[in-house]
Each structure stands twice: as C-alpha cells, then as structure tokens.
XYZ file of C-alpha atoms in Angstrom:
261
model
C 67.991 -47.276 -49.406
C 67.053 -50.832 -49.326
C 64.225 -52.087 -47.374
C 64.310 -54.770 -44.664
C 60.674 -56.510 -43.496
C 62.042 -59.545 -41.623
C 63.451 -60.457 -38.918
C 65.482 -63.481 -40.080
C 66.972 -60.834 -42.023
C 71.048 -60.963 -40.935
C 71.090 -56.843 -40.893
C 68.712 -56.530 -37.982
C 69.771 -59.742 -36.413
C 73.755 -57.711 -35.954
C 71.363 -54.407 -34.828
C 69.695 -56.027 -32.343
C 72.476 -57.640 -31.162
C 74.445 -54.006 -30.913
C 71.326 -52.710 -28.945
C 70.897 -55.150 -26.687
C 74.013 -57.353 -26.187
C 77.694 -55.402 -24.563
C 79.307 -58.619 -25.454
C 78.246 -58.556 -29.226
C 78.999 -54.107 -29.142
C 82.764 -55.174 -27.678
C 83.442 -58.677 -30.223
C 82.078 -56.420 -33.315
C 83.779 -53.138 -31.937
C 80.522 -51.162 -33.032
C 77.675 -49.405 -31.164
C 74.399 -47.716 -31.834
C 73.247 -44.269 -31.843
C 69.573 -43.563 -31.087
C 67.995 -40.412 -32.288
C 68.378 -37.371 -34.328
C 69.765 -35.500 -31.795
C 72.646 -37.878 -31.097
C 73.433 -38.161 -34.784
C 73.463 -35.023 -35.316
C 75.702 -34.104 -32.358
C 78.377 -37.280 -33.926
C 78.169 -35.381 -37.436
C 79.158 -31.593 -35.955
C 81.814 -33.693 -34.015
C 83.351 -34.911 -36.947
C 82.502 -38.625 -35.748
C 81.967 -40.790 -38.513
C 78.668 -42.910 -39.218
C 78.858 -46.472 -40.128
C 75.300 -47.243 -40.948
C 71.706 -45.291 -41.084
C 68.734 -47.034 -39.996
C 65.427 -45.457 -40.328
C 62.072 -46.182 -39.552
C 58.427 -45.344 -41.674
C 57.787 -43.435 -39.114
C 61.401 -41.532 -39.341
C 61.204 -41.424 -42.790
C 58.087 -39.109 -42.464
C 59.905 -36.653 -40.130
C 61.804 -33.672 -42.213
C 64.524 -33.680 -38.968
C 65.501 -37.545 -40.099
C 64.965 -36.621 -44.266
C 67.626 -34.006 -43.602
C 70.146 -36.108 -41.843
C 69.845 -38.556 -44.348
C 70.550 -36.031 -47.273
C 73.647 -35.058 -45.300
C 74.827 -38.541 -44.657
C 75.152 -39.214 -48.389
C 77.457 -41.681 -49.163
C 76.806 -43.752 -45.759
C 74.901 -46.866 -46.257
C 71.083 -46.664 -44.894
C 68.663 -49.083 -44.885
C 64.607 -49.006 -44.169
C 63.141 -51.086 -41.103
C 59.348 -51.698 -40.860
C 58.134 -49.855 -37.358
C 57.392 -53.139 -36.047
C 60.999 -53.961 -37.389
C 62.885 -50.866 -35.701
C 60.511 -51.181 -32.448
C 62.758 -54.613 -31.994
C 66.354 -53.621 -33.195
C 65.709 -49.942 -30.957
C 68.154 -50.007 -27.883
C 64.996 -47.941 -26.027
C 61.208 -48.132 -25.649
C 60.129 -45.360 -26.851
C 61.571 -45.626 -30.711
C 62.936 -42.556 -32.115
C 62.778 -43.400 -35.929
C 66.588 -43.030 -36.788
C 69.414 -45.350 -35.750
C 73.448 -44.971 -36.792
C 76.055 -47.444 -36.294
C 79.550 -46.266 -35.124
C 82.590 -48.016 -34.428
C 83.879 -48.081 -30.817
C 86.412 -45.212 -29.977
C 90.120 -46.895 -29.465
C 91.031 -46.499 -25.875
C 92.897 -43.021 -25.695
C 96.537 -43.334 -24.588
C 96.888 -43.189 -20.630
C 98.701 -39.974 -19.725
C 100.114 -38.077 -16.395
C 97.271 -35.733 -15.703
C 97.258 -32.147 -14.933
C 93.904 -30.728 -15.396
C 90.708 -31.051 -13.890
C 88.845 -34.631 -14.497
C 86.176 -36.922 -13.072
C 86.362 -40.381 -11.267
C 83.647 -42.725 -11.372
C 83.376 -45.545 -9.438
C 80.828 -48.186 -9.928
C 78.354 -45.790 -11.304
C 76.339 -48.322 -12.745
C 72.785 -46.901 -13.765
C 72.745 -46.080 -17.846
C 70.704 -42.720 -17.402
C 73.234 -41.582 -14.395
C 76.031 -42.453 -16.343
C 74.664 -40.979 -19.764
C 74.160 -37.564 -17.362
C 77.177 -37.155 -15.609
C 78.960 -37.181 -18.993
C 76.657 -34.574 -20.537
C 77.861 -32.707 -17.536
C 81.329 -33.189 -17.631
C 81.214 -32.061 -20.805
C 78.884 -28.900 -20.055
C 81.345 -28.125 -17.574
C 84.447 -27.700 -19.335
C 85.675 -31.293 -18.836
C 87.847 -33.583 -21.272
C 88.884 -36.521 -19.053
C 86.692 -39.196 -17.543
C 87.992 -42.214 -15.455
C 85.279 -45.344 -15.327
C 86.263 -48.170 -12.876
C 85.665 -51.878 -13.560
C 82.125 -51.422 -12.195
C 80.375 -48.600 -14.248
C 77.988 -49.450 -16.774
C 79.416 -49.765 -20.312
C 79.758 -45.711 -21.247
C 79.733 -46.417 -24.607
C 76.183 -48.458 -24.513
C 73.156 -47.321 -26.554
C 71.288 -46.212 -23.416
C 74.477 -44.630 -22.150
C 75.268 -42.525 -25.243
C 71.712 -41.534 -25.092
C 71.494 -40.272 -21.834
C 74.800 -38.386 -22.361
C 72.970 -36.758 -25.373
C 76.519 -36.049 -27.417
C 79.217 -35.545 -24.482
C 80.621 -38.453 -25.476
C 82.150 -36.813 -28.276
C 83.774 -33.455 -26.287
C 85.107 -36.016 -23.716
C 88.302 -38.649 -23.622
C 86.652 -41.860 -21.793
C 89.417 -43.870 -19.585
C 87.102 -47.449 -19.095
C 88.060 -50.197 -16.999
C 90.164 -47.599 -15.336
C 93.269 -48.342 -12.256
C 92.481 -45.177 -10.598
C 95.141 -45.249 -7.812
C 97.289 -45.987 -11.136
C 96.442 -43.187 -12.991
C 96.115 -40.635 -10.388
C 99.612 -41.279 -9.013
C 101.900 -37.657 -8.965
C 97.954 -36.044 -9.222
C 99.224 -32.324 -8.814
C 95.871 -30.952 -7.713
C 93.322 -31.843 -4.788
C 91.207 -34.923 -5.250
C 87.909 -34.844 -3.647
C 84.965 -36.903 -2.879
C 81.511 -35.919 -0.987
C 80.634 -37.287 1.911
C 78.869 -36.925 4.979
C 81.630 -38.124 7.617
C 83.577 -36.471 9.973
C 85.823 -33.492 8.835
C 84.030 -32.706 5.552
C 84.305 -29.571 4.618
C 80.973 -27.423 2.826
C 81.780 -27.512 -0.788
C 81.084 -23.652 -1.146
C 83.721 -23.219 1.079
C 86.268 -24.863 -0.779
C 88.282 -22.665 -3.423
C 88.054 -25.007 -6.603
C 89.820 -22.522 -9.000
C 92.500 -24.700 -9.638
C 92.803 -28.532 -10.382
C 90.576 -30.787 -9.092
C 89.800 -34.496 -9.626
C 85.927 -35.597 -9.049
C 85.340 -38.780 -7.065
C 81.785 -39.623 -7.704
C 80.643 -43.307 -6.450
C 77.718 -45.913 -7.078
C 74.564 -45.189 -6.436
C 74.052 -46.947 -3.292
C 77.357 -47.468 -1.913
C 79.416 -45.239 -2.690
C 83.089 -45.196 -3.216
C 84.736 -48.154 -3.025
C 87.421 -48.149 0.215
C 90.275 -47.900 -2.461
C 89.173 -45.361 -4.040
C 87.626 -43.217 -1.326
C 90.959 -43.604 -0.123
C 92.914 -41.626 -2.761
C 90.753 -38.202 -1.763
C 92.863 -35.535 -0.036
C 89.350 -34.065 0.968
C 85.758 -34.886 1.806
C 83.366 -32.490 0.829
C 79.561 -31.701 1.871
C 76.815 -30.471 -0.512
C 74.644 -27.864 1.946
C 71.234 -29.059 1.657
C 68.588 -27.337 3.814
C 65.926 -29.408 2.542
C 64.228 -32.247 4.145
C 66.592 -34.603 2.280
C 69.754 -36.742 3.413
C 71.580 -37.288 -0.315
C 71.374 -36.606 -3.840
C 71.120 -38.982 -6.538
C 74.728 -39.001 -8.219
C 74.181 -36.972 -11.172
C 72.336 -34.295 -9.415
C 75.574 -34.319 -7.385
C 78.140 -34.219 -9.719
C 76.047 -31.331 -11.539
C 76.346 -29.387 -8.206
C 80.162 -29.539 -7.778
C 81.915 -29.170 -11.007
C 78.919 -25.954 -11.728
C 80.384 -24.620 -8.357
C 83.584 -24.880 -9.893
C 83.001 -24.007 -12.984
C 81.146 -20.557 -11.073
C 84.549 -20.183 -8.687
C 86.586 -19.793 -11.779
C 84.350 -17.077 -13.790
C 84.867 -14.877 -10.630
C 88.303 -15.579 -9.891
C-alpha cells in the first residue's frame, strides 16, 4: 500500500476532485464510496472496486483491516488524516474510501411493475433515503428527472447506504416518455381537491410513485401524468412530511397491502 503525505500529490488531487466536483465524477466516469458500510454493501453486490483509500485512523480499525484483506488484488493507497479529512466527500471522515466506475445507463424499457418517480428531489440525504427505501421495499426501478441531485454522488450513495446496488437508476429521465402505455395506476400525494386517503387505496397491484421536490412539488408536467392524488392521514399538528418520510409511508403501505392480500 503506498503512502501519500501531500497534497500536490496527483492521486488525491483526482479524489478530491471525485468528492467534490459532479463535473469531474461525469468527465472521469468514476465516483466515491465513503465508509465501510458502503463498501461492504458494493462487495456482497458483486460491484467491483476501483481503488481503496484508507486513512491512519482506518487503518487502526479491524472493520477497514478486514475489507482490505478481502479487496486483495485492488490497488489501495494510505492518506495522512489531515490528507483524507480533504479528499472525504463528508465532514465527519470515515477512514475508508473506494473508487467505482459510474454504472452505464440501463437500457430504457416498457414498464410493468411497480417503480418510483422523482421529480426535482434535489437534497443529497433525501435522495440517498428514498433509494434505501425503494430498495427496502421491494423496488428495482427508479426514474430521476433533470432536476434531482446527482444519485450517483458521494453524499447520495451515502445516504442511500447500498440501495444503489438492488436498484436500476433511470437519470435525466422523460417521464411522460417512459411512462407512456403505464399499465398500472400512477399516483402522487397531495392535498387538493379529490384526493383520496392512501389507506384507502388498494395498492396490491402496480403502481408508479410520483414523489416531488422538496418545496414545490411536482412539476405541472409531471403532476399531470397521475391518474390519482393521494392523502397521507396525519392527525398530528403537522401540514406535510418531508419527502422521504413520505415516500417511506406509501410504498410500506403497499408493501403491507400485498402481505395480506
């Protein structure tokens, strides 16, 4: 493992780049992975590793020693912690880094099973969440419009804490496009006229999500392509909830509708 202690170095100039920089993750076609957790979670997925980065720090932790003894064969090299504070795509360092390439786009497809819509979801931790989730919940496909935040961005991937690899991630997505010939209901939540409670609705079939930004909403287009608007009870002192919390609410009620079916 060689050992890195400056900056100028050309190694943790390209890192810091791929942490900090969606321009330089989409021109080299690589991205980071920050933690044990997340590498671990590529590994079981069968998602090959690039690059290891570890930190003194990491080096010390038996969790990291072990990756690295599995990983044998995949280039690593040793940062400083003053070194890996500035290359780490998050504040709090976590003492292991791995470089992966970028996933090719996967092949647009008529759909026929359940899936997600997001539109202009544009906070990393949201988006990182609602993928978990997706994933949690039985999902494979995710459509991201032009506006979401990059899904495949350090902070992304680790919010989404390994979903990323049990999902198929549609970016830069034309919805109306893709959703043409949909065979199931598509639904948003709402709060409008005619929405119906969302534990009234039967969800045991096939269902596309529309989830929207965080302050807006769904964009008029794609609002438009629901067949339904659906309500989230809340008896709380509370008018919405944050997007993720959302999204966790209605594919779980799904996923619960389909156990008992």
């Amino acid at each position: 493992m060689k050992t890195i202690t400056s900056r100028d170095n050309p190694a943790v100039k390209r890192l810091h780049a791929l942490a900090h920089s969606a321009r330089d993750r989409r021109s080299e076609g690589r991205t980071l992975l920050d933690g044990a957790h997340l590498v671990r979670a590529a590994l079981d997925a069968g998602w090959p590793l690039r690059e290891l980065v570890a930190s003194d720090q990491g080096l010390g932790r038996a969790e990291i020693a072990d990756l690295l003894e599995r990983c044998t064969g995949v280039p690593a090299i040793h940062l400083t912690d003053a070194l890996f504070a500035h290359v780490s795509p998050v504040d709090t360092p976590s003492g292991l880094l791995a470089v992966i390439d970028l996933p090719v786009p996967p092949p647009t497809r008529a759909f026929a099973e359940s899936l997600l819509v997001l539109d202009g979801v544009q906070d990393a931790g949201n988006l990182g969440t609602i993928l978990r989730t997706a994933a949690a919940a039985g999902m494979r496909d995710v459509l991201l419009t032009p506006g979401c935040a990059q899904a495949w961005s350090p902070r992304v991937l680790r919010a989404g804490m390994g979903g990323h690899f049990c999902l198929r991630l549609y970016e830069h997505a034309d919805v109306a496009v893709l959703l043409q010939g949909y065979p199931g209901q598509i639904l948003a939540t709402g709060l409008g006229a005619g929405a119906r409670g969302l534990y009234e609705m039967d969800l045991r079939g096939t269902v596309a999500w529309l989830f929207g930004a965080e302050g807006r909403g769904l964009s008029m287009a794609v609002a438009a392509l629901a067949t339904d608007t659906v309500v989230i009870p809340m008896p709380g002192a509370v008018e919405s909830l944050n997007v993720a919390a959302a999204a966790a609410v209605c594919l779980f009620e799904q996923v619960r509708q389909r156990r008992v079916a």
